[in-house]
PDB file of C-alpha atoms (C1' of nucleotides) in Angstrom:
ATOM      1  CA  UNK H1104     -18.100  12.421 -16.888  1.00 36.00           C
ATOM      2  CA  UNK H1105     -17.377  12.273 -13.186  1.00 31.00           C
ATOM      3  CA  UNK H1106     -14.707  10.413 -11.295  1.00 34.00           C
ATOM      4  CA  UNK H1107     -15.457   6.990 -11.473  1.00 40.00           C
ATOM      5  CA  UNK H1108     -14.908   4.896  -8.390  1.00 42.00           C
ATOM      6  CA  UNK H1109     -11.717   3.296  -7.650  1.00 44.00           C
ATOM      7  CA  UNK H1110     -13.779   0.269  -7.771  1.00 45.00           C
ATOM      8  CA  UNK H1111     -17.092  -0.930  -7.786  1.00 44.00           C
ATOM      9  CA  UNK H1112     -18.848  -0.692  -4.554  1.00 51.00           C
ATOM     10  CA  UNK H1113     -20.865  -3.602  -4.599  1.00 56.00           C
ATOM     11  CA  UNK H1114     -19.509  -6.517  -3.044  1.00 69.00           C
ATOM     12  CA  UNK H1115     -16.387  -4.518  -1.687  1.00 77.00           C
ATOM     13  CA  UNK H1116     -15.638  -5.339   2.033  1.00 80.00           C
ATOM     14  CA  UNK H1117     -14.853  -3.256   4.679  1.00 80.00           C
ATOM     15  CA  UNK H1118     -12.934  -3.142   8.323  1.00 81.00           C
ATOM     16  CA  UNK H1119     -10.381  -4.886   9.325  1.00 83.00           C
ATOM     17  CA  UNK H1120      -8.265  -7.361   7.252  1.00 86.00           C
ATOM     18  CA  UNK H1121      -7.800 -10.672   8.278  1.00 85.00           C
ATOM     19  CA  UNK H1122      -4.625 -12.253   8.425  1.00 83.00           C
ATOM     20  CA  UNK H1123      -5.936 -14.222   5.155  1.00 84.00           C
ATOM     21  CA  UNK H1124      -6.194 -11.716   3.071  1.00 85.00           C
ATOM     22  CA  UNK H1125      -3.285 -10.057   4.797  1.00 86.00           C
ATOM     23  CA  UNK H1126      -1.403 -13.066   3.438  1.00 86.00           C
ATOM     24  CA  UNK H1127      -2.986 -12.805   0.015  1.00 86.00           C
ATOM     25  CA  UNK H1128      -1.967  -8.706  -0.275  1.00 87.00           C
ATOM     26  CA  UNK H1129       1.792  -9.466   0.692  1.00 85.00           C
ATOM     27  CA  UNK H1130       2.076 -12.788  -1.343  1.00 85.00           C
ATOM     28  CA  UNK H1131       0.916 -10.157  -4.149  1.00 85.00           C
ATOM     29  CA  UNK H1132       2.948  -7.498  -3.619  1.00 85.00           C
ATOM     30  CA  UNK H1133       6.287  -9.700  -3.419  1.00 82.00           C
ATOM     31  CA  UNK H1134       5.557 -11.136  -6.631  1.00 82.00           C
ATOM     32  CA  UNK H1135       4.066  -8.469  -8.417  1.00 81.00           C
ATOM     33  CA  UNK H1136       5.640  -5.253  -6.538  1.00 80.00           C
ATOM     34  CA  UNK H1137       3.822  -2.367  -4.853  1.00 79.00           C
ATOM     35  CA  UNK H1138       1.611  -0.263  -7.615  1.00 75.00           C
ATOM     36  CA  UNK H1139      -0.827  -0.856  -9.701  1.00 79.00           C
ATOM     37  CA  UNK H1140      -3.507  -1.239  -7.099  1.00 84.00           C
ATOM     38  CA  UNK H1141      -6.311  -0.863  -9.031  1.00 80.00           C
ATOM     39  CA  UNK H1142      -5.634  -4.416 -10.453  1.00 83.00           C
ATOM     40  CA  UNK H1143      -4.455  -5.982  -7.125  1.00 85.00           C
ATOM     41  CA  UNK H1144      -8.497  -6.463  -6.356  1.00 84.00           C
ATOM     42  CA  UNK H1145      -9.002  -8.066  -9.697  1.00 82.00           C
ATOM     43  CA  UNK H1146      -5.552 -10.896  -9.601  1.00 83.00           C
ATOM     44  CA  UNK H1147      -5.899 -11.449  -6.017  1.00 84.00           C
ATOM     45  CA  UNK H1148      -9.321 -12.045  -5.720  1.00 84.00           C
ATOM     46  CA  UNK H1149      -9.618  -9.721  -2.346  1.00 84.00           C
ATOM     47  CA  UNK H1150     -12.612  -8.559  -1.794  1.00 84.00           C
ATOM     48  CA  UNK H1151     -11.282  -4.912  -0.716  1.00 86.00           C
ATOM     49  CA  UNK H1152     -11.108  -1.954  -2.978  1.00 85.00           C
ATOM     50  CA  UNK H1153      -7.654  -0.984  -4.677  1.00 85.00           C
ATOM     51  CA  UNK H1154      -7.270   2.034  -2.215  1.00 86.00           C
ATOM     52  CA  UNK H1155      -7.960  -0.178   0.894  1.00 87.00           C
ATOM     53  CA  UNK H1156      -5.475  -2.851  -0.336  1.00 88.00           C
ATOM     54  CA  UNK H1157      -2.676   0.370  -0.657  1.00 87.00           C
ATOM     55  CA  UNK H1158      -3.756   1.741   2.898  1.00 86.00           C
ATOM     56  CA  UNK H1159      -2.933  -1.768   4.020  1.00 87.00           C
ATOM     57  CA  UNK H1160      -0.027  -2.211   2.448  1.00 87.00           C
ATOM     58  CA  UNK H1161       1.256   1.206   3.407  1.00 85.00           C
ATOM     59  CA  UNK H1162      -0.195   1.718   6.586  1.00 84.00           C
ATOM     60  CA  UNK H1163       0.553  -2.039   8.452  1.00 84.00           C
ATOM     61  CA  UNK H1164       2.284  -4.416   5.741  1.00 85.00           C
ATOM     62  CA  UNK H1165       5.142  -2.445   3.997  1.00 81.00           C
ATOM     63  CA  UNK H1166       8.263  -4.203   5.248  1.00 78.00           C
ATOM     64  CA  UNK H1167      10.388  -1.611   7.339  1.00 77.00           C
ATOM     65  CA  UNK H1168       7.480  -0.365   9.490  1.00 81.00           C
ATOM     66  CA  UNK H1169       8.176  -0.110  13.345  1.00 80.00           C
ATOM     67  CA  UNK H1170       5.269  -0.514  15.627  1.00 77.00           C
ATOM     68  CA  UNK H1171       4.600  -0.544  18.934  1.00 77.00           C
ATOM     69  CA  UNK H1172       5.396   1.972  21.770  1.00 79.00           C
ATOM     70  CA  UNK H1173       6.861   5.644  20.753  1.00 84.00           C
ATOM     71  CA  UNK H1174      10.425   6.219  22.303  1.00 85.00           C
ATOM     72  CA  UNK H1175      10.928   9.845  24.168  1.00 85.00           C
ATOM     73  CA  UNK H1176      12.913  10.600  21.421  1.00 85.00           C
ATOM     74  CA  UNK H1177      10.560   9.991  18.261  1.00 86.00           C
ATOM     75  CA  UNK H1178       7.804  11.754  20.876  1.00 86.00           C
ATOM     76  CA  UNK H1179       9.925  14.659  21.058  1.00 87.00           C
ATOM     77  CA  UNK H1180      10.520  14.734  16.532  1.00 87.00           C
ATOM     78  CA  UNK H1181       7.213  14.603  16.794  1.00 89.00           C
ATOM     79  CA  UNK H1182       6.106  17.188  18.687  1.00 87.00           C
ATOM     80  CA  UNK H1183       8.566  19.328  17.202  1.00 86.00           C
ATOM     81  CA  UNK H1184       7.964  18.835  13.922  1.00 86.00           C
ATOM     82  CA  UNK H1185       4.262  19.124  14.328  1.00 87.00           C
ATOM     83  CA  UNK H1186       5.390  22.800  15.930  1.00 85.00           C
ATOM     84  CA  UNK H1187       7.286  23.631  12.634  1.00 83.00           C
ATOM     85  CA  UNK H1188       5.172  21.460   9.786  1.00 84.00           C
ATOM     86  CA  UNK H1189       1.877  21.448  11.459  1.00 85.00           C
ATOM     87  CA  UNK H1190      -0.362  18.641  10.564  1.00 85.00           C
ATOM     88  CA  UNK H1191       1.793  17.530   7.582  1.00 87.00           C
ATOM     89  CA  UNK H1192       1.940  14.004   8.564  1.00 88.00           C
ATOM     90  CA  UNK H1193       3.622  12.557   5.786  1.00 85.00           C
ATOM     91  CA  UNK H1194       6.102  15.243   5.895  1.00 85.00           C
ATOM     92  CA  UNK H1195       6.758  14.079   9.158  1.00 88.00           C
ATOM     93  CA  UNK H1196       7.070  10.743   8.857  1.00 86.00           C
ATOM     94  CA  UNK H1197       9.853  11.579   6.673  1.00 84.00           C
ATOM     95  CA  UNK H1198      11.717  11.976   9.730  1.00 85.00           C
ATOM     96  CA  UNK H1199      10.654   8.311  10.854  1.00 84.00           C
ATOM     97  CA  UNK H1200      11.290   6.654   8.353  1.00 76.00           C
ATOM     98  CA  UNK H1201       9.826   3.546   9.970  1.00 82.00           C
ATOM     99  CA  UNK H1202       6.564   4.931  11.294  1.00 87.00           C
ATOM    100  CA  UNK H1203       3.899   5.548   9.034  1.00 86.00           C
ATOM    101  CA  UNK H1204       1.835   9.004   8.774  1.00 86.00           C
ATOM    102  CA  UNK H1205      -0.803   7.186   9.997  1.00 87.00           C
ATOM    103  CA  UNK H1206       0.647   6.216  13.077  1.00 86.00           C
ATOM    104  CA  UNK H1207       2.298   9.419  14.257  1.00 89.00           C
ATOM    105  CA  UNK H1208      -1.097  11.503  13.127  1.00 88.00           C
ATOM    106  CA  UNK H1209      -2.736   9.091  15.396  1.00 86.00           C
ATOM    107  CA  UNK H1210      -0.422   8.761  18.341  1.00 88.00           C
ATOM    108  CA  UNK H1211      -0.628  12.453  18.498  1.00 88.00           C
ATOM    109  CA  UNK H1212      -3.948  12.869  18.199  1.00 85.00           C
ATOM    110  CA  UNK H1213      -4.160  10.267  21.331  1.00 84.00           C
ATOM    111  CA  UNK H1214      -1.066  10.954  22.909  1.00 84.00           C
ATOM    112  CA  UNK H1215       0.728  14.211  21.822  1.00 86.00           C
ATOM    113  CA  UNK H1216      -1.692  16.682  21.243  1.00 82.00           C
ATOM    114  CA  UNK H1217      -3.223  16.304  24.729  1.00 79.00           C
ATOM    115  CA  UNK H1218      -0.059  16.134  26.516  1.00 79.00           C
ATOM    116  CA  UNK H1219       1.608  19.399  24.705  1.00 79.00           C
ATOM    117  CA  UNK H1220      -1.530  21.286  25.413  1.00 73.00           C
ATOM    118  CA  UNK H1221      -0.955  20.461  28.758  1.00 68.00           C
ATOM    119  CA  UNK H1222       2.532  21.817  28.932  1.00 67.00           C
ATOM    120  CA  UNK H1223       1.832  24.567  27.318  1.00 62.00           C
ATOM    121  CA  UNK H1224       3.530  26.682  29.789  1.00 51.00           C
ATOM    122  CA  UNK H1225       6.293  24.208  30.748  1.00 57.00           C
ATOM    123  CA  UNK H1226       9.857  24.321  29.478  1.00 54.00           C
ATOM    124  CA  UNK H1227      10.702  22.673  26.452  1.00 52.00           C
ATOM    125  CA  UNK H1228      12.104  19.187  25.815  1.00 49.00           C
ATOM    126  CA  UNK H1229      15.680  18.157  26.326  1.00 47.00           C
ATOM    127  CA  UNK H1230      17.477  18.738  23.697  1.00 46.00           C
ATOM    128  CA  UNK H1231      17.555  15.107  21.405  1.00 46.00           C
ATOM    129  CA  UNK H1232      20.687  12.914  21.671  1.00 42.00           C
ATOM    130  CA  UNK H1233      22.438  12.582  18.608  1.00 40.00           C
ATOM    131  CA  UNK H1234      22.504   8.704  19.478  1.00 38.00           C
ATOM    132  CA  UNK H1235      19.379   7.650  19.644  1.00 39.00           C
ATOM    133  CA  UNK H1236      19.016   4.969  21.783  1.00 38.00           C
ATOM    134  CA  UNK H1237      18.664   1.573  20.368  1.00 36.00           C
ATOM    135  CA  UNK H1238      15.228   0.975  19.357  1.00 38.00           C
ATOM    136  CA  UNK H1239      13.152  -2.182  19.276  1.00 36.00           C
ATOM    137  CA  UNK H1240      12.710  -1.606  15.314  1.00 36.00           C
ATOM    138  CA  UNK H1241      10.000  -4.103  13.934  1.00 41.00           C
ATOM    139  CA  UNK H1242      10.115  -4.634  10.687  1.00 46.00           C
ATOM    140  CA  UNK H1243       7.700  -6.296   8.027  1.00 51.00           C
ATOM    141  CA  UNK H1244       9.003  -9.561   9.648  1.00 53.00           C
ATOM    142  CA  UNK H1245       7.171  -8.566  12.784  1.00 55.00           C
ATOM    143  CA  UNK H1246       4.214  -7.309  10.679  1.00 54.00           C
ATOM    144  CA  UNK H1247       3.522 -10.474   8.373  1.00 55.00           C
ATOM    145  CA  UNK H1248       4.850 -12.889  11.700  1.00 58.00           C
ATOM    146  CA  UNK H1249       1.838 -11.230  13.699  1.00 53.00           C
ATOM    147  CA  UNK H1250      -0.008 -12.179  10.790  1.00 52.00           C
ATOM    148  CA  UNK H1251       0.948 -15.555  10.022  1.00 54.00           C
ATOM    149  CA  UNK H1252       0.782 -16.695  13.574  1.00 53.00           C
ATOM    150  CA  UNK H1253      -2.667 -15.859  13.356  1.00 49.00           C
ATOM    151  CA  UNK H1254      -2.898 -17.350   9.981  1.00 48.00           C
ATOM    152  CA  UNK H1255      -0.898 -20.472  10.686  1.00 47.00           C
ATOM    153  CA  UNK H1256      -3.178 -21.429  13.770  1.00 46.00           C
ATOM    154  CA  UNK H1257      -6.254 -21.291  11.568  1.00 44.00           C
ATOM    155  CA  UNK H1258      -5.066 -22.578   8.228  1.00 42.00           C
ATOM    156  CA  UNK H1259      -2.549 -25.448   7.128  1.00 39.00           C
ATOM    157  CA  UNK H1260       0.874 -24.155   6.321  1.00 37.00           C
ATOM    158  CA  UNK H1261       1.318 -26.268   3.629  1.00 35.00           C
ATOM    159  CA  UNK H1262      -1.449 -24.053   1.876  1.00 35.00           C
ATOM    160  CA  UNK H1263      -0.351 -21.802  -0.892  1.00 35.00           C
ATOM    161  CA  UNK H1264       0.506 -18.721   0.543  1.00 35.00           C
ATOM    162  CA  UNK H1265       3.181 -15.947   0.923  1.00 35.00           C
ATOM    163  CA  UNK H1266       6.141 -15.663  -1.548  1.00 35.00           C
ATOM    164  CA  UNK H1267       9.747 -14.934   0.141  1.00 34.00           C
ATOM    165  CA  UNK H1268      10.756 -10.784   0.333  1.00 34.00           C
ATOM    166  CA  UNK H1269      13.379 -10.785  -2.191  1.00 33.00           C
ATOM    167  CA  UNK H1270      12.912  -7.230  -3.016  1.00 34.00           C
ATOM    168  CA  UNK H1271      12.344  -4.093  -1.377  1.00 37.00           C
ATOM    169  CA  UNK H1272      10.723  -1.474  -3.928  1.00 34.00           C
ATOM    170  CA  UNK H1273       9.296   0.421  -1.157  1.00 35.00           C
ATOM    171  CA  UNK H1274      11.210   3.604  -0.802  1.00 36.00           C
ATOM    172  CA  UNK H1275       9.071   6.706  -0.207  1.00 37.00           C
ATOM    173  CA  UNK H1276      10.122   8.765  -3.076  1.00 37.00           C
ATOM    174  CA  UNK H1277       9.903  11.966  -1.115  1.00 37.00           C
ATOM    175  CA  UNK H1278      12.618  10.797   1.815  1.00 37.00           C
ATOM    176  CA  UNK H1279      14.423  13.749   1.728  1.00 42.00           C
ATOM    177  CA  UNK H1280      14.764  15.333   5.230  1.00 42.00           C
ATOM    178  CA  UNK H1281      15.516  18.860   5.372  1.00 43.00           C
ATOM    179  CA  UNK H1282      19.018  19.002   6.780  1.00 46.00           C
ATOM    180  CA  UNK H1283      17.991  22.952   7.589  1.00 49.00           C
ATOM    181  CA  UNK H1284      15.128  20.814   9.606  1.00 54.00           C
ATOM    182  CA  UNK H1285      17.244  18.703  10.692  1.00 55.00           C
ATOM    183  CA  UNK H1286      20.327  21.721  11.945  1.00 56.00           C
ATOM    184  CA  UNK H1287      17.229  23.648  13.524  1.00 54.00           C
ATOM    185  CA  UNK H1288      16.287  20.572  15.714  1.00 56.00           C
ATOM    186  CA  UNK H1289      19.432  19.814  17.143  1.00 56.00           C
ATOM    187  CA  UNK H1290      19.472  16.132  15.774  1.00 52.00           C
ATOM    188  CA  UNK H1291      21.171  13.531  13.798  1.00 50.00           C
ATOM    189  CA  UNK H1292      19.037  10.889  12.224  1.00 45.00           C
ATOM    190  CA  UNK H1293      20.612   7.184  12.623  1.00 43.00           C
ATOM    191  CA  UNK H1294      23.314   5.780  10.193  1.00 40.00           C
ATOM    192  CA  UNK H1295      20.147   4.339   8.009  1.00 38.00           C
ATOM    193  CA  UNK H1296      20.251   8.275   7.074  1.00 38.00           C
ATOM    194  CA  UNK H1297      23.453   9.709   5.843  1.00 36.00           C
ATOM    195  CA  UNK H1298      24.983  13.631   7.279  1.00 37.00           C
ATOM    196  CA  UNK H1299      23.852  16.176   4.672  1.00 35.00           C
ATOM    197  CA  UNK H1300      24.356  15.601   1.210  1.00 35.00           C
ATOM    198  CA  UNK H1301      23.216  15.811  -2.084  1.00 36.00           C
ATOM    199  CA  UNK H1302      19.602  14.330  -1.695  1.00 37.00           C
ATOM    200  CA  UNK H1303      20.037  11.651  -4.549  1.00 38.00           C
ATOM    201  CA  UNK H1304      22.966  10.494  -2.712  1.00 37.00           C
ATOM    202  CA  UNK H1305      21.352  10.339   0.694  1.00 40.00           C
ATOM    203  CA  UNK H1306      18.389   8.513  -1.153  1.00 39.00           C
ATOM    204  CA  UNK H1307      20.469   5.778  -2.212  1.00 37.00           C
ATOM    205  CA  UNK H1308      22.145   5.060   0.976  1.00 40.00           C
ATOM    206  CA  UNK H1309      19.214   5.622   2.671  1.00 41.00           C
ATOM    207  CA  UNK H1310      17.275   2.987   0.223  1.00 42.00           C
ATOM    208  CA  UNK H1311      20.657   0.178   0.037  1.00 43.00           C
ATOM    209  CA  UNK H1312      20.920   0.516   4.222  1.00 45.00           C
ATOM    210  CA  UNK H1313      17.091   0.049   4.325  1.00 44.00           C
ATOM    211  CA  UNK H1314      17.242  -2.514   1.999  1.00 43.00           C
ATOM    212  CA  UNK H1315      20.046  -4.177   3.554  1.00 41.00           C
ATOM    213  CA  UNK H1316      18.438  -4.275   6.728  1.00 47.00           C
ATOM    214  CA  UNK H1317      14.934  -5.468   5.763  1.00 43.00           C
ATOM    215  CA  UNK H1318      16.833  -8.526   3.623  1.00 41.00           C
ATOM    216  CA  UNK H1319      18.382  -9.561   6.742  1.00 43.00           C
ATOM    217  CA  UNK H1320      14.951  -9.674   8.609  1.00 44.00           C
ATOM    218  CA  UNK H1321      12.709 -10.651   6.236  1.00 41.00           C
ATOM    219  CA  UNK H1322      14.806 -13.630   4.865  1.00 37.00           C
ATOM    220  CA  UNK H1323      15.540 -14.869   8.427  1.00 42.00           C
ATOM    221  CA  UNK H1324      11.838 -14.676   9.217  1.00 41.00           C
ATOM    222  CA  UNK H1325      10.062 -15.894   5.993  1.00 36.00           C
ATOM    223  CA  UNK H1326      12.707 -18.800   4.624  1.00 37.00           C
ATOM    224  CA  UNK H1327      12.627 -20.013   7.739  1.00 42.00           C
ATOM    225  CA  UNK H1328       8.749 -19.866   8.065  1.00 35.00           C
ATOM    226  CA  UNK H1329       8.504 -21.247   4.514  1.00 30.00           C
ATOM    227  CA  UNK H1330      11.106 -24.059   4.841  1.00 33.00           C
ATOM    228  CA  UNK H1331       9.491 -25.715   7.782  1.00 34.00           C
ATOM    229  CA  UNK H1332      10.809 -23.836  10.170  1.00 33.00           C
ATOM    230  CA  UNK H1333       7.320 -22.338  11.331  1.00 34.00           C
ATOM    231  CA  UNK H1334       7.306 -22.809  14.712  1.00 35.00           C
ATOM    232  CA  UNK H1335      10.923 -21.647  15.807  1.00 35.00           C
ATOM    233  CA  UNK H1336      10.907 -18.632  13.159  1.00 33.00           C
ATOM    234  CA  UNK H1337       7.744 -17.727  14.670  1.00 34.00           C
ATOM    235  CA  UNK H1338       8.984 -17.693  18.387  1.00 35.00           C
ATOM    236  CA  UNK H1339      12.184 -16.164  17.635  1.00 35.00           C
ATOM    237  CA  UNK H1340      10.974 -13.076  15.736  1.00 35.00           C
ATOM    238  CA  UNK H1341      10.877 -11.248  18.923  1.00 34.00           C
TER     239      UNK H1341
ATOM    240  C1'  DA D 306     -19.540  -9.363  37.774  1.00 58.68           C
ATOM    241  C1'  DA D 307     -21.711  -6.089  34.889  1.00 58.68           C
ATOM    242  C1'  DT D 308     -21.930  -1.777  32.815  1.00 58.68           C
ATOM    243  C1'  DA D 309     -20.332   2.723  31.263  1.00 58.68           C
ATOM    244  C1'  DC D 310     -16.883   5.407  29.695  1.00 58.68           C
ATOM    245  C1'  DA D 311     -12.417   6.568  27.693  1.00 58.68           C
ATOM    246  C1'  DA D 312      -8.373   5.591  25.101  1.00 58.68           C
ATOM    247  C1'  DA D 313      -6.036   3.528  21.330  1.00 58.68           C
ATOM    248  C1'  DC D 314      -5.779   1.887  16.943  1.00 58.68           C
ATOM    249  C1'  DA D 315      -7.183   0.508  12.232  1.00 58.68           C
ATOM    250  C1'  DA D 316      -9.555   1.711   8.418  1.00 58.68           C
ATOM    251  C1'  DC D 317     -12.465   4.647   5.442  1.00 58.68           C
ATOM    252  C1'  DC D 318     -13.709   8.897   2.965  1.00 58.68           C
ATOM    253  C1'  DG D 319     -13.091  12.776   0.172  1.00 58.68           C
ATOM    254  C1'  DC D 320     -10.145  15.885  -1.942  1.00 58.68           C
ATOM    255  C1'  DA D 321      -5.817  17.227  -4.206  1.00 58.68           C
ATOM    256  C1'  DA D 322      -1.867  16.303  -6.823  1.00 58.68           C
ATOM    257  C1'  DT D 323       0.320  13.801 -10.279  1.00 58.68           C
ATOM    258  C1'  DA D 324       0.678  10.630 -14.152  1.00 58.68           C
ATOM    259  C1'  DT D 325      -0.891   8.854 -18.394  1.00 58.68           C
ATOM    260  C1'  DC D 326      -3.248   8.748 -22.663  1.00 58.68           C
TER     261       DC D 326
ATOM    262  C1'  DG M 206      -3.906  20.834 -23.573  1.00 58.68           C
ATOM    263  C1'  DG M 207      -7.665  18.398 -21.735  1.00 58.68           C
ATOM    264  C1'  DA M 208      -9.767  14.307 -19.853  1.00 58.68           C
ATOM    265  C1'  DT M 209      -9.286  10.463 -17.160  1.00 58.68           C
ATOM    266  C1'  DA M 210      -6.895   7.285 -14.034  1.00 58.68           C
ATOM    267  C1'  DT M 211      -4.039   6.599 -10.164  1.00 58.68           C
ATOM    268  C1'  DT M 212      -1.882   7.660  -5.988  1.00 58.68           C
ATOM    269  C1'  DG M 213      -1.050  10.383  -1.791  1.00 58.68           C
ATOM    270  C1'  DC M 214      -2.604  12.912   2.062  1.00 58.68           C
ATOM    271  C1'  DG M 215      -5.225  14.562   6.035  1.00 58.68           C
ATOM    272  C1'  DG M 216      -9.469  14.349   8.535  1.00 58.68           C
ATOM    273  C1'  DT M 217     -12.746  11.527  10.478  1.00 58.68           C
ATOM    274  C1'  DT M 218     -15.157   7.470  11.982  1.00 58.68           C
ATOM    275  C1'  DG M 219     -15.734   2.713  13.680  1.00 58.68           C
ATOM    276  C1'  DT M 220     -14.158  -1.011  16.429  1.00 58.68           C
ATOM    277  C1'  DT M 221     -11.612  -2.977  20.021  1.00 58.68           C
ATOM    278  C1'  DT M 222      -9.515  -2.908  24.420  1.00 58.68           C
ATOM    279  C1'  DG M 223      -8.693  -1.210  28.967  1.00 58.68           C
ATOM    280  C1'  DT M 224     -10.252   1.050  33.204  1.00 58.68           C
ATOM    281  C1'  DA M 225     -13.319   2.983  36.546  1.00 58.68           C
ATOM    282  C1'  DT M 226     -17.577   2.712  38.968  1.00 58.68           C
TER     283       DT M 226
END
DNA sequence: AATACAAACAACCGCAATATC
DNA sequence: GGATATTGCGGTTGTTTGTAT
């Protein structure tokens, strides 16, 4: 017996997700948690396949994503890293812990690749600062306010929709950056990331700071959104 | 203003690894 | 221990957007 389908292909649609079902994937996921895919098709009622819903999730919805322009600095990790890992993208994106391997494989692929190619014979980078420079980190808040101001413009808000982020189970299990890595690079990663230490311990400040920070956002952004404050969250999540 | 081309980004596909029964 | 299900990863493709002619 072969591999059977994640799910059946008939009926399953394809490209890009509206801000609807957008709404309907995160609702899920807040109540139910991220996992279980298979059966997000089947209690949701999305017409998407179990691994398009996770690509989603992962890939644009998972609170604690940063979009947007690449700084010089995360440029640099990347190129770097790609030198030393290759095309190993989630590896990489261990290093950002707010971009996703999708994002960095495709910003180099349209950005990076061409550019170090180029330089080929040119010196190397500065050396990185070990303060980065403050970042204009988006967070799921951005994510699901892109979203919603979408959705809210088409739909009434009083419809049922998206349940408050009270929880943050989305910690890559493998965040565990090489300090070796990290020694060889010449960098420090910011305080979300502890100085080397015993990688459970790291992992837990890495997931309470993350959490922390996410909380913040994402209760700002979505009690205010779903408390009638639609209009003025929306504005002021940039 | 219209068209062609290129760049950027989002999403899909297939395989591999891991988990579960 | 083997079969099956689930998840993760990297490569690739499709669509959208911007720019040049």
């Amino acid at each position: 017996m072969g591999r059977v389908p994640c799910c059946e292909k008939m009926g399953i649609k394809k490209g890009p997700w509206t801000s609807e079902e957008d709404l309907v994937l995160v609702s899920y996921v807040q109540q139910n948690g991220p996992g279980n895919w298979r059966s997000v098709p089947t209690n949701t009622g999305l017409m998407r396949c179990s691994k398009s819903c996770r690509l989603r999730w992962t890939n644009y919805l998972r609170p604690g994503i940063k979009r947007g322009n690449f700084s010089t600095q995360e440029e640099t990790l990347i190129i770097q890293l790609q030198a030393l890992l290759g095309n190993r993208w989630a590896a990489i994106a261990t290093y950002l812990p707010q971009r996703t391997d999708n994002d960095i494989k495709n910003y180099w692929n349209t950005h990076l690749k061409k550019r170090v190619a180029k330089k080929d014979h040119d010196p190397p980078p500065p050396p990185l600062s070990t303060a980065p420079t403050p970042t204009t980190y988006a967070s799921s808040t951005e994510n699901i306010s892109r979203l919603m101001e979408g959705w809210v413009r088409s739909a009434s808000p009083g419809k049922d929709s998206a349940v408050l982020v009270r929880d943050d189970p989305i910690i890559k299990k493998d965040i565990h950056p090489t300090y070796d890595l990290e020694s060889f690079l010449g960098i420090s990663y910011p305080s979300i990331i502890p100085s080397p230490a015993p990688a459970e311990a790291s992992e837990i400040a890495l997931r309470h700071n993350h959490h922390y920070q996410q909380q913040q956002q994402s209760f700002s952004f979505l009690e205010n959104w779903l408390l009638g404050g639609t209009t003025s969250a929306l504005s002021s999540s940039d």
